[in-house]
Amino acid sequence: MTTYAQAMARDNELGGGAATTAVAAMIAALFAGSTVLTPLYIIYKQAFGFSQLTLTLVYAVYVVGNLAALLVFGRLSDAIGRRPAALAAMATALVSALVFLFAENVAWLDIARILSGLGIGVGAGTGTAWLAELIDSEDKSRAATIATSTNFVGLGLGALVSGVLAEYAPWPLRLTFALYLALLALVTLLIWRTRETVLRPGRSRMSRCGHGCRCPPTSARPSWRRR
């Protein structure tokens, strides 16, 4: 019965191009969260009445979360598996967006930015390693190319959409993050159905490639550039 259930679960998982697309979408969605705030800074400054120095600190505190991802959770996906680590990153991003949505002062913005940096740091490293194992190709640079491309797509779209909403839509501080939450929820559902590539997480250093064979895992440290 257990074997049958596991087989059915595998049949319902996303694999191949669909899995690659889902992981790429995760990377793009996470990085969009690092720039979606940028056009809203001036509105927050007016609403909360803080100084230019405080604005700079809110922008910079993002790195705290990135450093935590790098120093503490850098090997998380090797230990617990790609999918659980990715879901943890998405959950962190969802909490960050919720804090932004209901922010009432600068402290809320600081907490949300730290969580955003943490989620992006864990998700970027996990996603890059996952892509390398999902892609059935001898060109090992393809995974890095996809990860980098979706990184920049997310950065650009996050700022663009947020800027349009800030300029033309009502309640930009609420609507922007309500829409971003919907995007994160959709991507999380896709990740939840995406095929795991790490066999026996925490006990085995072997991963499953596109052919289903075992091969050494691809480790990738999170990108923690300042946003």
mmCIF file of C-alpha atoms in Angstrom:
data_model
loop_
_atom_site.group_PDB
_atom_site.id
_atom_site.type_symbol
_atom_site.label_atom_id
_atom_site.label_comp_id
_atom_site.label_asym_id
_atom_site.label_seq_id
_atom_site.Cartn_x
_atom_site.Cartn_y
_atom_site.Cartn_z
ATOM 1 C CA MET A 1 0.000 0.000 0.000
ATOM 2 C CA THR A 2 2.820 2.373 0.893
ATOM 3 C CA THR A 3 4.613 1.638 -2.373
ATOM 4 C CA TYR A 4 1.392 2.215 -4.327
ATOM 5 C CA ALA A 5 0.785 5.523 -2.530
ATOM 6 C CA GLN A 6 4.335 6.628 -3.230
ATOM 7 C CA ALA A 7 3.944 5.718 -6.905
ATOM 8 C CA MET A 8 0.711 7.696 -7.126
ATOM 9 C CA ALA A 9 2.383 10.669 -5.459
ATOM 10 C CA ARG A 10 5.234 10.539 -7.977
ATOM 11 C CA ASP A 11 2.744 10.398 -10.847
ATOM 12 C CA ASN A 12 1.142 13.613 -9.586
ATOM 13 C CA GLU A 13 4.447 15.445 -9.245
ATOM 14 C CA LEU A 14 5.664 18.009 -11.754
ATOM 15 C CA GLY A 15 8.703 16.829 -13.668
ATOM 16 C CA GLY A 16 10.744 17.788 -16.699
ATOM 17 C CA GLY A 17 10.046 21.217 -18.143
ATOM 18 C CA ALA A 18 7.119 21.852 -15.806
ATOM 19 C CA ALA A 19 9.324 21.300 -12.752
ATOM 20 C CA THR A 20 12.047 23.546 -14.174
ATOM 21 C CA THR A 21 9.470 26.260 -14.858
ATOM 22 C CA ALA A 22 8.070 25.988 -11.326
ATOM 23 C CA VAL A 23 11.493 26.349 -9.697
ATOM 24 C CA ALA A 24 12.422 29.215 -12.028
ATOM 25 C CA ALA A 25 9.124 30.915 -11.133
ATOM 26 C CA MET A 26 9.990 30.529 -7.451
ATOM 27 C CA ILE A 27 13.334 32.281 -7.922
ATOM 28 C CA ALA A 28 11.711 35.099 -9.902
ATOM 29 C CA ALA A 29 8.896 35.544 -7.369
ATOM 30 C CA LEU A 30 11.305 35.644 -4.428
ATOM 31 C CA PHE A 31 13.587 38.212 -6.028
ATOM 32 C CA ALA A 32 10.587 40.316 -7.032
ATOM 33 C CA GLY A 33 9.982 40.710 -3.312
ATOM 34 C CA SER A 34 13.357 42.447 -2.907
ATOM 35 C CA THR A 35 12.440 45.282 -5.302
ATOM 36 C CA VAL A 36 8.670 45.501 -4.943
ATOM 37 C CA LEU A 37 9.266 47.797 -1.972
ATOM 38 C CA THR A 38 11.545 50.245 -3.806
ATOM 39 C CA PRO A 39 8.871 52.484 -5.455
ATOM 40 C CA LEU A 40 6.925 52.486 -2.171
ATOM 41 C CA TYR A 41 9.702 53.859 0.028
ATOM 42 C CA ILE A 42 8.723 57.483 -0.520
ATOM 43 C CA ILE A 43 5.085 56.677 0.330
ATOM 44 C CA TYR A 44 6.157 54.909 3.526
ATOM 45 C CA LYS A 45 8.383 57.870 4.385
ATOM 46 C CA GLN A 46 5.434 60.237 4.077
ATOM 47 C CA ALA A 47 3.030 57.918 5.898
ATOM 48 C CA PHE A 48 5.317 57.075 8.846
ATOM 49 C CA GLY A 49 7.269 60.352 8.924
ATOM 50 C CA PHE A 50 10.767 58.894 9.227
ATOM 51 C CA SER A 51 14.058 60.451 8.143
ATOM 52 C CA GLN A 52 16.256 59.753 5.146
ATOM 53 C CA LEU A 53 18.700 57.919 7.424
ATOM 54 C CA THR A 54 15.940 55.624 8.666
ATOM 55 C CA LEU A 55 14.916 54.991 5.064
ATOM 56 C CA THR A 56 18.482 53.934 4.263
ATOM 57 C CA LEU A 57 18.555 51.581 7.256
ATOM 58 C CA VAL A 58 15.275 49.965 6.212
ATOM 59 C CA TYR A 59 16.798 49.389 2.788
ATOM 60 C CA ALA A 60 20.061 47.976 4.174
ATOM 61 C CA VAL A 61 18.648 45.680 6.870
ATOM 62 C CA TYR A 62 17.737 43.225 4.107
ATOM 63 C CA VAL A 63 21.357 42.028 4.231
ATOM 64 C CA VAL A 64 20.850 40.699 7.780
ATOM 65 C CA GLY A 65 18.444 38.080 6.459
ATOM 66 C CA ASN A 66 20.781 37.245 3.578
ATOM 67 C CA LEU A 67 23.690 36.698 5.951
ATOM 68 C CA ALA A 68 21.580 34.433 8.145
ATOM 69 C CA ALA A 69 20.662 32.383 5.075
ATOM 70 C CA LEU A 70 24.311 32.135 4.051
ATOM 71 C CA LEU A 71 25.873 31.400 7.438
ATOM 72 C CA VAL A 72 23.145 29.361 9.132
ATOM 73 C CA PHE A 73 20.994 27.805 6.417
ATOM 74 C CA GLY A 74 23.473 27.462 3.539
ATOM 75 C CA ARG A 75 23.231 23.637 3.515
ATOM 76 C CA LEU A 76 19.579 23.376 4.506
ATOM 77 C CA SER A 77 18.324 21.859 1.251
ATOM 78 C CA ASP A 78 21.029 19.155 1.352
ATOM 79 C CA ALA A 79 19.906 18.235 4.863
ATOM 80 C CA ILE A 80 16.110 18.214 4.460
ATOM 81 C CA GLY A 81 15.606 18.094 0.675
ATOM 82 C CA ARG A 82 15.051 20.678 -2.060
ATOM 83 C CA ARG A 83 11.267 20.825 -1.820
ATOM 84 C CA PRO A 84 11.029 21.239 1.995
ATOM 85 C CA ALA A 85 13.724 23.939 1.924
ATOM 86 C CA ALA A 86 11.985 25.722 -0.963
ATOM 87 C CA LEU A 87 8.649 25.570 0.847
ATOM 88 C CA ALA A 88 10.313 27.015 3.949
ATOM 89 C CA ALA A 89 11.696 29.872 1.840
ATOM 90 C CA MET A 90 8.272 30.521 0.333
ATOM 91 C CA ALA A 91 6.640 30.459 3.777
ATOM 92 C CA THR A 92 9.174 33.039 4.974
ATOM 93 C CA ALA A 93 8.415 35.218 1.949
ATOM 94 C CA LEU A 94 4.674 34.921 2.635
ATOM 95 C CA VAL A 95 5.147 36.034 6.248
ATOM 96 C CA SER A 96 7.320 38.920 5.065
ATOM 97 C CA ALA A 97 4.628 40.075 2.619
ATOM 98 C CA LEU A 98 1.982 39.841 5.358
ATOM 99 C CA VAL A 99 4.099 42.024 7.653
ATOM 100 C CA PHE A 100 4.460 44.576 4.850
ATOM 101 C CA LEU A 101 0.722 44.431 4.173
ATOM 102 C CA PHE A 102 -0.186 45.306 7.766
ATOM 103 C CA ALA A 103 2.861 47.484 8.570
ATOM 104 C CA GLU A 104 2.131 50.288 11.021
ATOM 105 C CA ASN A 105 5.612 51.677 11.713
ATOM 106 C CA VAL A 106 9.297 51.391 10.826
ATOM 107 C CA ALA A 107 9.858 48.350 13.048
ATOM 108 C CA TRP A 108 7.393 46.380 10.924
ATOM 109 C CA LEU A 109 9.306 47.349 7.783
ATOM 110 C CA ASP A 110 12.610 46.253 9.323
ATOM 111 C CA ILE A 111 11.201 42.860 10.312
ATOM 112 C CA ALA A 112 9.660 42.356 6.890
ATOM 113 C CA ARG A 113 12.903 43.259 5.116
ATOM 114 C CA ILE A 114 14.939 40.836 7.253
ATOM 115 C CA LEU A 115 12.452 38.044 6.550
ATOM 116 C CA SER A 116 12.530 38.899 2.854
ATOM 117 C CA GLY A 117 16.326 38.632 2.784
ATOM 118 C CA LEU A 118 16.197 35.321 4.646
ATOM 119 C CA GLY A 119 13.602 33.811 2.319
ATOM 120 C CA ILE A 120 15.431 34.964 -0.793
ATOM 121 C CA GLY A 121 18.786 33.698 0.490
ATOM 122 C CA VAL A 122 17.470 30.214 1.249
ATOM 123 C CA GLY A 123 15.284 30.057 -1.864
ATOM 124 C CA ALA A 124 17.961 31.219 -4.302
ATOM 125 C CA GLY A 125 20.513 28.630 -3.210
ATOM 126 C CA THR A 126 17.931 25.863 -3.064
ATOM 127 C CA GLY A 127 16.445 26.791 -6.428
ATOM 128 C CA THR A 128 19.784 26.893 -8.228
ATOM 129 C CA ALA A 129 20.779 23.460 -6.883
ATOM 130 C CA TRP A 130 17.327 22.069 -7.692
ATOM 131 C CA LEU A 131 17.478 23.340 -11.266
ATOM 132 C CA ALA A 132 20.865 21.690 -11.806
ATOM 133 C CA GLU A 133 19.378 18.338 -10.758
ATOM 134 C CA LEU A 134 16.131 18.728 -12.684
ATOM 135 C CA ILE A 135 17.638 19.757 -16.008
ATOM 136 C CA ASP A 136 18.434 16.742 -18.173
ATOM 137 C CA SER A 137 21.350 18.216 -20.068
ATOM 138 C CA GLU A 138 25.096 17.812 -20.366
ATOM 139 C CA ASP A 139 25.383 21.594 -20.320
ATOM 140 C CA LYS A 140 25.728 22.140 -16.571
ATOM 141 C CA SER A 141 25.815 25.915 -17.038
ATOM 142 C CA ARG A 142 22.189 25.948 -18.163
ATOM 143 C CA ALA A 143 20.863 25.814 -14.600
ATOM 144 C CA ALA A 144 22.987 28.801 -13.583
ATOM 145 C CA THR A 145 21.841 30.674 -16.691
ATOM 146 C CA ILE A 146 18.172 30.043 -15.899
ATOM 147 C CA ALA A 147 18.638 30.984 -12.243
ATOM 148 C CA THR A 148 20.443 34.217 -13.118
ATOM 149 C CA SER A 149 17.932 35.146 -15.825
ATOM 150 C CA THR A 150 14.910 34.589 -13.599
ATOM 151 C CA ASN A 151 16.678 36.522 -10.854
ATOM 152 C CA PHE A 152 16.855 39.608 -13.077
ATOM 153 C CA VAL A 153 13.340 39.077 -14.417
ATOM 154 C CA GLY A 154 12.021 39.047 -10.861
ATOM 155 C CA LEU A 155 13.997 42.128 -9.884
ATOM 156 C CA GLY A 156 12.716 44.048 -12.886
ATOM 157 C CA LEU A 157 9.086 42.978 -12.711
ATOM 158 C CA GLY A 158 8.876 43.578 -8.960
ATOM 159 C CA ALA A 159 9.916 47.207 -9.287
ATOM 160 C CA LEU A 160 7.921 47.781 -12.493
ATOM 161 C CA VAL A 161 4.593 46.441 -11.235
ATOM 162 C CA SER A 162 4.993 48.108 -7.861
ATOM 163 C CA GLY A 163 5.835 51.419 -9.531
ATOM 164 C CA VAL A 164 2.748 51.271 -11.732
ATOM 165 C CA LEU A 165 0.537 50.481 -8.747
ATOM 166 C CA ALA A 166 2.142 53.269 -6.695
ATOM 167 C CA GLU A 167 1.477 55.758 -9.477
ATOM 168 C CA TYR A 168 -1.993 54.805 -10.668
ATOM 169 C CA ALA A 169 -3.716 52.381 -8.272
ATOM 170 C CA PRO A 170 -5.532 53.145 -5.016
ATOM 171 C CA TRP A 171 -4.058 51.988 -1.686
ATOM 172 C CA PRO A 172 -0.625 51.097 -3.149
ATOM 173 C CA LEU A 173 0.788 50.072 0.246
ATOM 174 C CA ARG A 174 -1.964 47.465 0.572
ATOM 175 C CA LEU A 175 -2.789 46.465 -2.994
ATOM 176 C CA THR A 176 0.838 45.822 -3.968
ATOM 177 C CA PHE A 177 1.389 43.260 -1.248
ATOM 178 C CA ALA A 178 -2.062 41.720 -1.603
ATOM 179 C CA LEU A 179 -1.215 40.920 -5.232
ATOM 180 C CA TYR A 180 2.268 39.759 -4.274
ATOM 181 C CA LEU A 181 0.785 37.422 -1.669
ATOM 182 C CA ALA A 182 -1.462 35.898 -4.326
ATOM 183 C CA LEU A 183 1.570 35.323 -6.569
ATOM 184 C CA LEU A 184 3.530 33.706 -3.739
ATOM 185 C CA ALA A 185 0.609 31.434 -2.872
ATOM 186 C CA LEU A 186 0.346 30.264 -6.489
ATOM 187 C CA VAL A 187 4.073 29.584 -6.783
ATOM 188 C CA THR A 188 4.045 27.750 -3.436
ATOM 189 C CA LEU A 189 1.387 25.375 -4.765
ATOM 190 C CA LEU A 190 3.564 24.663 -7.813
ATOM 191 C CA ILE A 191 6.614 24.019 -5.640
ATOM 192 C CA TRP A 192 4.601 21.693 -3.417
ATOM 193 C CA ARG A 193 3.921 19.524 -6.497
ATOM 194 C CA THR A 194 7.449 19.684 -7.935
ATOM 195 C CA ARG A 195 9.531 16.504 -7.911
ATOM 196 C CA GLU A 196 12.099 16.107 -5.145
ATOM 197 C CA THR A 197 15.634 15.345 -6.335
ATOM 198 C CA VAL A 198 17.443 14.617 -3.041
ATOM 199 C CA LEU A 199 17.167 10.983 -1.971
ATOM 200 C CA ARG A 200 17.164 10.246 1.776
ATOM 201 C CA PRO A 201 17.858 13.860 2.862
ATOM 202 C CA GLY A 202 20.288 14.151 5.728
ATOM 203 C CA ARG A 203 21.417 10.531 5.396
ATOM 204 C CA SER A 204 22.551 10.275 1.816
ATOM 205 C CA ARG A 205 24.746 12.546 -0.269
ATOM 206 C CA MET A 206 23.112 11.251 -3.449
ATOM 207 C CA SER A 207 20.596 13.079 -5.601
ATOM 208 C CA ARG A 208 18.241 11.992 -8.364
ATOM 209 C CA CYS A 209 18.888 13.510 -11.775
ATOM 210 C CA GLY A 210 16.582 13.760 -14.778
ATOM 211 C CA HIS A 211 17.015 10.082 -15.642
ATOM 212 C CA GLY A 212 16.168 8.962 -12.094
ATOM 213 C CA CYS A 213 19.731 7.784 -11.439
ATOM 214 C CA ARG A 214 21.816 8.741 -8.435
ATOM 215 C CA CYS A 215 24.459 11.407 -8.638
ATOM 216 C CA PRO A 216 26.241 13.783 -6.228
ATOM 217 C CA PRO A 217 24.106 16.746 -5.103
ATOM 218 C CA THR A 218 24.678 20.203 -6.497
ATOM 219 C CA SER A 219 25.264 22.691 -3.708
ATOM 220 C CA ALA A 220 24.718 26.383 -4.255
ATOM 221 C CA ARG A 221 25.132 29.158 -1.800
ATOM 222 C CA PRO A 222 22.471 31.850 -1.704
ATOM 223 C CA SER A 223 22.962 35.101 -3.527
ATOM 224 C CA TRP A 224 23.121 37.852 -0.929
ATOM 225 C CA ARG A 225 23.802 40.956 -2.951
ATOM 226 C CA ARG A 226 22.262 44.065 -1.532
ATOM 227 C CA ARG A 227 18.914 44.948 -3.046
#
